[in-house]
Amino acid sequence: MSSTNRKLYGYAGRILRINLSTRRIKVEEVNEKLARMYLGGRGFNIAKLYDEVDPSVDPLSPENKLMIATGPIPGTGFPLGARLNVSAKSPQTGILGDSNVGGHYAAEMKYAGFDQIIIEGRSSRPVYIYICNGEVEIRDAEGIWGLTISKTYDALRRELRDPGVQIAAIGPAAENMVKFSGIFFNRVRPAARTGLGVVMASKNLKAIVVKGDGFIEVAKPVLFEKIVDEIELEVYTHEQYWPRRIMGTSRILLAANKIGVLPGKHFTEPVLPLQYAFEISGEKLALKYNVKNRACFSCIVPCSRVFVVKNRENAFLSEGPEYEALAGMTVRIGNNDLEKALRAIELINDLGLDVISTSEVISWAMELYSNGQLTRNDTDGLELEWGNMNAVFELIMKIAYRRGFGELLADGVVEAAEKIGKGRDIAFHVKKLEMIQADPRGLKGYGLGFAVSSRGADHLRSEPFIELMDNAELGAKMFGEPESTLRLGVRGKGKLVAYYENICALVDSLGVCKNLAENMNILNYEKISKLIESVTGLELTPLEVEEIGERVVNLERAYNAREGINKTHDVLPTRFLKEPLKKGPSAGHVVELEDMLKEYYKAREWNPDTGLPTIEKLEKLGLYKVVKDLYGIVKSASFFEINKSSRSERG
Amino acid sequence: MSSTNRKLYGYAGRILRINLSTRRIKVEEVNEKLARMYLGGRGFNIAKLYDEVDPSVDPLSPENKLMIATGPIPGTGFPLGARLNVSAKSPQTGILGDSNVGGHYAAEMKYAGFDQIIIEGRSSRPVYIYICNGEVEIRDAEGIWGLTISKTYDALRRELRDPGVQIAAIGPAAENMVKFSGIFFNRVRPAARTGLGVVMASKNLKAIVVKGDGFIEVAKPVLFEKIVDEIELEVYTHEQYWPRRIMGTSRILLAANKIGVLPGKHFTEPVLPLQYAFEISGEKLALKYNVKNRACFSCIVPCSRVFVVKNRENAFLSEGPEYEALAGMTVRIGNNDLEKALRAIELINDLGLDVISTSEVISWAMELYSNGQLTRNDTDGLELEWGNMNAVFELIMKIAYRRGFGELLADGVVEAAEKIGKGRDIAFHVKKLEMIQADPRGLKGYGLGFAVSSRGADHLRSEPFIELMDNAELGAKMFGEPESTLRLGVRGKGKLVAYYENICALVDSLGVCKNLAENMNILNYEKISKLIESVTGLELTPLEVEEIGERVVNLERAYNAREGINKTHDVLPTRFLKEPLKKGPSAGHVVELEDMLKEYYKAREWNPDTGLPTIEKLEKLGLYKVVKDLYGIVKSASFFEINKSSRSERG
């Protein structure tokens, strides 16, 4: 640690850099400046990515870098603090690739000695990385290349003779360069959005295994314990605690049906008969299939569920599913058979695909099939009727192995539509990332969030949870606009989305679960400021804390701007802008995107004509290099020098 | 069955009448007229009680009658249909005594052959009754007299060599004539309000045991199954399902704290610090103590909980507690030790006391002790400081065995205040029944309900569940008054309480759980009409169904009127009318009882000057005998003849 730095508590303190081309391993220290500006996790990743991976880099080339970073919170025992971020330039979207997972990896990685792992270059043959208590090995993976996720896990645990290792692995889909392949942690917890598994595969890297006996010291244990007690009390007494504990996000299916925002049959049927909705719901899972709850490391909301399916065709035990998978393999593709959905999800996970994008390419094909634009001649004979799960099982295999009709879908919905010259208008994506399982016509803040998100059509950049439950009072209090927290409201959504983007960037940088910030709405900048102080010893005002979130969002926007993104890309598919929902409690609504966007740019203090951060905003956030990149203006020293001040080499 | 009657499905079809003085046993048939007018359960009981137990009867004399009746629903497999009613003239209040329980007794009693059991007379020595498949035995109970509830259960199961019998038993408190003693079903499910255990004890009857292998046939199985499916779907998809399943009513403690209506320190502290509230909450129970959920017969909401306490002082396994017990042995008496509260509740149940009245007499004494009106000289040396649980344990024993200071409290709070000439103004009761654990100043509909309830200060006659969650829209829809379903609203409460009184009387007569009617608000008269048709074959219009509930309420009011009750008794203790709540979310509020009462009598079409049913109303409901009793007017034949038309004697 550099002598100019105070001791930084909360962190493992080191960044691991592995070049698979040269097999050189470097260790850098986490310095106070980097911590103060970016905290960790998503912040660390975008800081490095902006600095090191620019528009000249082909995402599948050795020059792309895969970064795994966690924040100061995981491993401290803080509840709901077990997250990490994976980032790279995305081969799926061409812009920022970024995904966030919970589980047990983040804490183990810190106990093994590292806050961030950066993978560079490309191995000449399949390898995996084994990191144990600060030691790093690059090991042969010829024998496990090609294996599914679960088999990879089994093989690695056997080979390392240690069932307790934490594993991040890719499956056959990534190896086959399916653009929407993920990296799987704890077997069923994927960093699956934006195709990061493909980046890993392109480096001939099958897995990164971590194991550690270290521990993480917090700066002010008494204050920390007090904060933990307060947060735990708020969590345990939160009205959403028990439904979340019992069903996790799977309970959203029924809730989304109630307000008519389901993605039924590729966003043509927002509402289901209650009986149908119940039969595929988290409630049904809890009543019939779940056998046990499971929590992330040190979490007090065990929102994941181990379940068992037993029927004549198949019997298996697995974990999950989250709402996105559940809705994706049921209502989005017109399927009402829960057990088949669970099997499809299991297959998707085991092959290493992103279930959201998979559900889009399949439901997109089904919509084209339903109106005759695709026929059995196009689909290798598959009858892609809504809900035909036998066809879906086959199609998932075809996609993962790029076989026949699967090859068309394996590059994502945008390229599929381009290739066949059909269905461009119903390719539901933003910035080439396929849309999640919520119809923004009935959740307008989500709609705005999809349009502006730094990784494309995804909710987790800003998720104002079901628009904070239609509570006008809350909106008036938080944003001076009662409509802002009504799901069908428009005014105030710019402020709402900007606020939750900032706080989500912040918790992603801390390594904390979003449930604590936006779903339960328990965190605010004052509490986070105290938490950071108690863990790291860094004294940051609530305003400075807020600025970290804002800095991350602005830097991500700048990263994408450098790749050519601007206001013209902040859009939604036409269906959501022009075709009012036909049925249910949100009937008649479209997304009033233009109005919300104007307000959003204003709330962000961005240039309303370009949709880009202004020079003033960037300078205020200390992003001087961005000013130079976007506006050609050089001012003072680059903040990126902080990344270079304290590198040390290591064997 | 009388030849003039159609077959009545759903019922066991017979009423059992046992005279313990003469040991004569009679069996009467359930006839269609009685079923059409009163359905069963609470309806059957008040019909018989009005007819057979009049103001000349001393509640503790052989002339009082103890009636247990269940309705057409229990035993059919209908979910949430496992209830029965116990009724007699109350020795505690001098008016209608009535209590309702779930569990497994109701179904077993019907399988044993009876819809209603009527106990008359008095045995010369302790006995218990054993009813098995239509056969009735009066058996010696000398050996079990004096035993606690749990020991009584053990002894009876051993003696009958059958762990599967269903038992209704009294404990030492009832034997010692403690006025607020109950009858305990399934060990911890008491029919405890209004002192019915004392009536049983006065008859020298220790227990009534039932066992049956019969079954209950429904009239229209296909329709019945359809209704069951619909109800189950509504229950499973109800937003309250999971919290209720996990915590039962114990979850109300935190919810009541949130709105500031807890009975803290004898209704002087409506709100607790969140940490304190959590430590004694249903949430805490679920997180730390509960090991299993338990349901009533054929119920799909297993809202009861088996829990285990293990500490240095004691270790035990039991079931419950409900909110009333939990709040009664914690916040009401100033106790913040959950394990001690559980032990106190266990003791109260095992001795056979009503926990609500017990909590009132203890907290009443504590308030007097806190302001010096009672001293150690009065309390046998007990230091009755708030939360002194060692003193509470001792005091519970003293009450149950009428020892020392316990003797003073054993006749209820009203008589205790009279005897010492102190604390009359803080004796919290209505019509001599002690008040439950909710401060009506923050739940105004509950306040009105307490004032007019036919058994005194209790919520279960009308419970508009937490005033239906402050949903103004619902109030506008149901009663044309948005305020009616706001807990701090006043306008519309008369209609609200009258509506829920009627529907509660109806479900109590059917043998259905109130959770389905008022908590989940799933039932309405259309659905009940269909349900009755499917089970019994009786075709009743929704209006006729509603009238049954109204008839029961009016007949109960008439019963009490005959005992001298009128408008002047529809009151609340002064504290709730004159002293605004000092703290919390309901601060500043009192109960505007007069305004609500006026509206209530109007909604009931009762005489606003007397608070009694008018002749017109009584005649409309077919209550001609009541017209004669209350107004001295004889018109047409008494409907009570239906009760006498088909008696047959049996050995």
Short mmCIF file of C-alpha atoms in Angstrom, two decimals, chain B residues 357-531:
data_model
loop_
_atom_site.label_atom_id
_atom_site.label_comp_id
_atom_site.label_asym_id
_atom_site.label_seq_id
_atom_site.Cartn_x
_atom_site.Cartn_y
_atom_site.Cartn_z
CA SER B 357 -59.86 -10.32 30.29
CA THR B 358 -56.83 -11.51 32.21
CA SER B 359 -54.69 -8.88 30.53
CA GLU B 360 -57.25 -6.22 31.41
CA VAL B 361 -57.52 -7.06 35.10
CA ILE B 362 -53.74 -7.22 35.41
CA SER B 363 -53.04 -4.03 33.46
CA TRP B 364 -55.87 -2.27 35.30
CA ALA B 365 -54.25 -3.22 38.60
CA MET B 366 -50.86 -2.12 37.27
CA GLU B 367 -52.18 1.29 36.33
CA LEU B 368 -53.65 1.72 39.82
CA TYR B 369 -50.36 0.53 41.27
CA SER B 370 -48.40 2.97 39.14
CA ASN B 371 -50.36 5.95 40.43
CA GLY B 372 -50.39 4.74 44.04
CA GLN B 373 -54.04 3.76 44.26
CA LEU B 374 -52.94 0.21 44.93
CA THR B 375 -49.88 -0.64 47.02
CA ARG B 376 -48.06 -3.79 48.06
CA ASN B 377 -50.40 -3.91 51.03
CA ASP B 378 -53.29 -4.51 48.65
CA THR B 379 -51.53 -6.99 46.40
CA ASP B 380 -50.23 -9.58 48.86
CA GLY B 381 -46.85 -7.94 48.48
CA LEU B 382 -46.71 -8.25 44.69
CA GLU B 383 -44.85 -5.38 43.10
CA LEU B 384 -47.11 -4.65 40.18
CA GLU B 385 -44.72 -2.45 38.26
CA TRP B 386 -45.22 -2.42 34.51
CA GLY B 387 -43.56 -5.46 33.01
CA ASN B 388 -42.77 -7.24 36.28
CA MET B 389 -43.38 -10.68 34.89
CA ASN B 390 -42.51 -12.58 38.05
CA ALA B 391 -45.38 -10.78 39.70
CA VAL B 392 -47.56 -11.47 36.67
CA PHE B 393 -46.91 -15.22 36.84
CA GLU B 394 -47.86 -15.24 40.49
CA LEU B 395 -50.90 -13.10 39.91
CA ILE B 396 -52.17 -15.40 37.16
CA MET B 397 -52.02 -18.30 39.61
CA LYS B 398 -53.75 -16.22 42.30
CA ILE B 399 -56.56 -15.37 39.90
CA ALA B 400 -57.08 -18.92 38.68
CA TYR B 401 -57.21 -20.24 42.24
CA ARG B 402 -58.95 -17.16 43.68
CA ARG B 403 -56.18 -16.65 46.19
CA GLY B 404 -55.60 -13.35 48.00
CA PHE B 405 -55.44 -10.40 45.62
CA GLY B 406 -56.42 -12.77 42.81
CA GLU B 407 -59.83 -13.21 44.39
CA LEU B 408 -60.50 -9.51 43.82
CA LEU B 409 -59.71 -9.79 40.12
CA ALA B 410 -61.41 -13.14 39.50
CA ASP B 411 -64.84 -11.63 38.94
CA GLY B 412 -63.65 -9.29 36.22
CA VAL B 413 -62.59 -5.68 36.13
CA VAL B 414 -66.00 -4.15 36.76
CA GLU B 415 -66.63 -6.03 39.98
CA ALA B 416 -63.04 -5.52 41.11
CA ALA B 417 -63.40 -1.75 40.72
CA GLU B 418 -66.72 -1.83 42.53
CA LYS B 419 -65.34 -3.86 45.39
CA ILE B 420 -62.39 -1.55 46.09
CA GLY B 421 -64.18 1.61 45.04
CA LYS B 422 -61.25 2.61 42.86
CA GLY B 423 -60.40 2.61 39.18
CA ARG B 424 -64.00 2.56 37.97
CA ASP B 425 -63.17 5.06 35.25
CA ILE B 426 -60.29 2.95 33.96
CA ALA B 427 -62.09 -0.39 34.05
CA PHE B 428 -61.95 -0.95 30.30
CA HIS B 429 -65.02 -2.93 29.34
CA VAL B 430 -68.31 -2.63 27.55
CA LYS B 431 -71.30 -4.38 29.07
CA LYS B 432 -68.87 -5.96 31.55
CA LEU B 433 -66.73 -7.69 28.91
CA GLU B 434 -63.13 -6.51 29.05
CA MET B 435 -61.68 -4.74 26.03
CA ILE B 436 -59.41 -6.28 23.42
CA GLN B 437 -55.90 -5.15 22.39
CA ALA B 438 -56.69 -2.26 20.06
CA ASP B 439 -57.15 1.36 20.94
CA PRO B 440 -60.39 2.47 19.29
CA ARG B 441 -59.22 6.08 19.16
CA GLY B 442 -57.14 5.05 16.16
CA LEU B 443 -59.65 2.52 14.82
CA LYS B 444 -62.98 4.24 15.07
CA GLY B 445 -65.06 1.55 13.45
CA TYR B 446 -63.72 -0.88 16.02
CA GLY B 447 -64.80 1.61 18.68
CA LEU B 448 -68.35 1.63 17.38
CA GLY B 449 -68.22 -2.15 17.09
CA PHE B 450 -67.18 -2.54 20.74
CA ALA B 451 -70.01 -0.26 21.85
CA VAL B 452 -72.79 -2.12 20.04
CA SER B 453 -71.49 -5.69 20.01
CA SER B 454 -73.95 -8.21 21.39
CA ARG B 455 -71.36 -9.64 23.75
CA GLY B 456 -69.54 -6.51 24.92
CA ALA B 457 -66.15 -4.98 24.12
CA ASP B 458 -65.04 -7.35 21.42
CA HIS B 459 -64.03 -6.95 17.81
CA LEU B 460 -65.17 -10.25 16.38
CA ARG B 461 -68.80 -9.28 16.00
CA SER B 462 -68.01 -6.86 13.19
CA GLU B 463 -64.26 -6.60 12.73
CA PRO B 464 -63.80 -4.38 9.70
CA PHE B 465 -60.22 -5.60 9.46
CA ILE B 466 -57.97 -2.68 10.38
CA GLU B 467 -60.84 -0.71 8.83
CA LEU B 468 -60.10 -2.41 5.52
CA MET B 469 -56.66 -0.91 5.21
CA ASP B 470 -57.48 2.75 4.81
CA ASN B 471 -58.84 2.39 1.31
CA ALA B 472 -61.16 5.29 0.60
CA GLU B 473 -62.05 3.93 -2.81
CA LEU B 474 -63.38 0.75 -1.26
CA GLY B 475 -65.49 2.73 1.20
CA ALA B 476 -66.96 4.80 -1.59
CA LYS B 477 -67.80 1.65 -3.50
CA MET B 478 -69.19 -0.38 -0.62
CA PHE B 479 -70.95 2.26 1.47
CA GLY B 480 -71.01 5.42 -0.62
CA GLU B 481 -68.71 7.01 1.97
CA PRO B 482 -64.98 7.19 1.35
CA GLU B 483 -64.42 7.87 5.06
CA SER B 484 -66.13 4.66 6.07
CA THR B 485 -63.02 2.61 5.31
CA LEU B 486 -60.52 5.11 6.68
CA ARG B 487 -59.58 4.11 10.19
CA LEU B 488 -59.71 7.70 11.43
CA GLY B 489 -62.86 8.53 9.49
CA VAL B 490 -66.27 8.88 11.12
CA ARG B 491 -68.87 9.17 8.38
CA GLY B 492 -70.14 5.87 7.09
CA LYS B 493 -68.95 3.85 10.11
CA GLY B 494 -72.54 3.02 11.03
CA LYS B 495 -73.08 1.36 7.68
CA LEU B 496 -69.69 -0.30 7.79
CA VAL B 497 -70.22 -1.85 11.22
CA ALA B 498 -73.79 -2.94 10.45
CA TYR B 499 -72.61 -4.58 7.23
CA TYR B 500 -69.78 -6.49 8.88
CA GLU B 501 -71.94 -7.42 11.87
CA ASN B 502 -74.38 -9.05 9.48
CA ILE B 503 -71.80 -10.89 7.43
CA CYS B 504 -69.91 -11.99 10.58
CA ALA B 505 -73.13 -13.36 12.07
CA LEU B 506 -73.65 -15.18 8.83
CA VAL B 507 -70.21 -16.79 8.64
CA ASP B 508 -70.45 -17.67 12.35
CA SER B 509 -73.69 -19.43 11.51
CA LEU B 510 -72.20 -21.23 8.53
CA GLY B 511 -69.15 -22.40 10.46
CA VAL B 512 -66.80 -20.41 8.24
CA CYS B 513 -63.74 -18.46 9.34
CA LYS B 514 -64.02 -14.68 9.54
CA ASN B 515 -60.71 -14.36 7.73
CA LEU B 516 -62.57 -15.15 4.57
CA ALA B 517 -65.22 -12.52 5.14
CA GLU B 518 -63.74 -9.50 6.76
CA ASN B 519 -59.97 -9.91 6.79
CA MET B 520 -59.56 -11.02 3.22
CA ASN B 521 -62.91 -9.53 2.26
CA ILE B 522 -63.46 -12.32 -0.24
CA LEU B 523 -67.00 -13.38 0.62
CA ASN B 524 -70.12 -11.50 -0.34
CA TYR B 525 -73.80 -12.43 -0.27
CA GLU B 526 -73.84 -13.71 -3.84
CA LYS B 527 -71.01 -16.12 -3.17
CA ILE B 528 -72.48 -17.24 0.14
CA SER B 529 -75.83 -17.83 -1.52
CA LYS B 530 -74.18 -20.14 -4.09
CA LEU B 531 -72.15 -21.85 -1.40
#
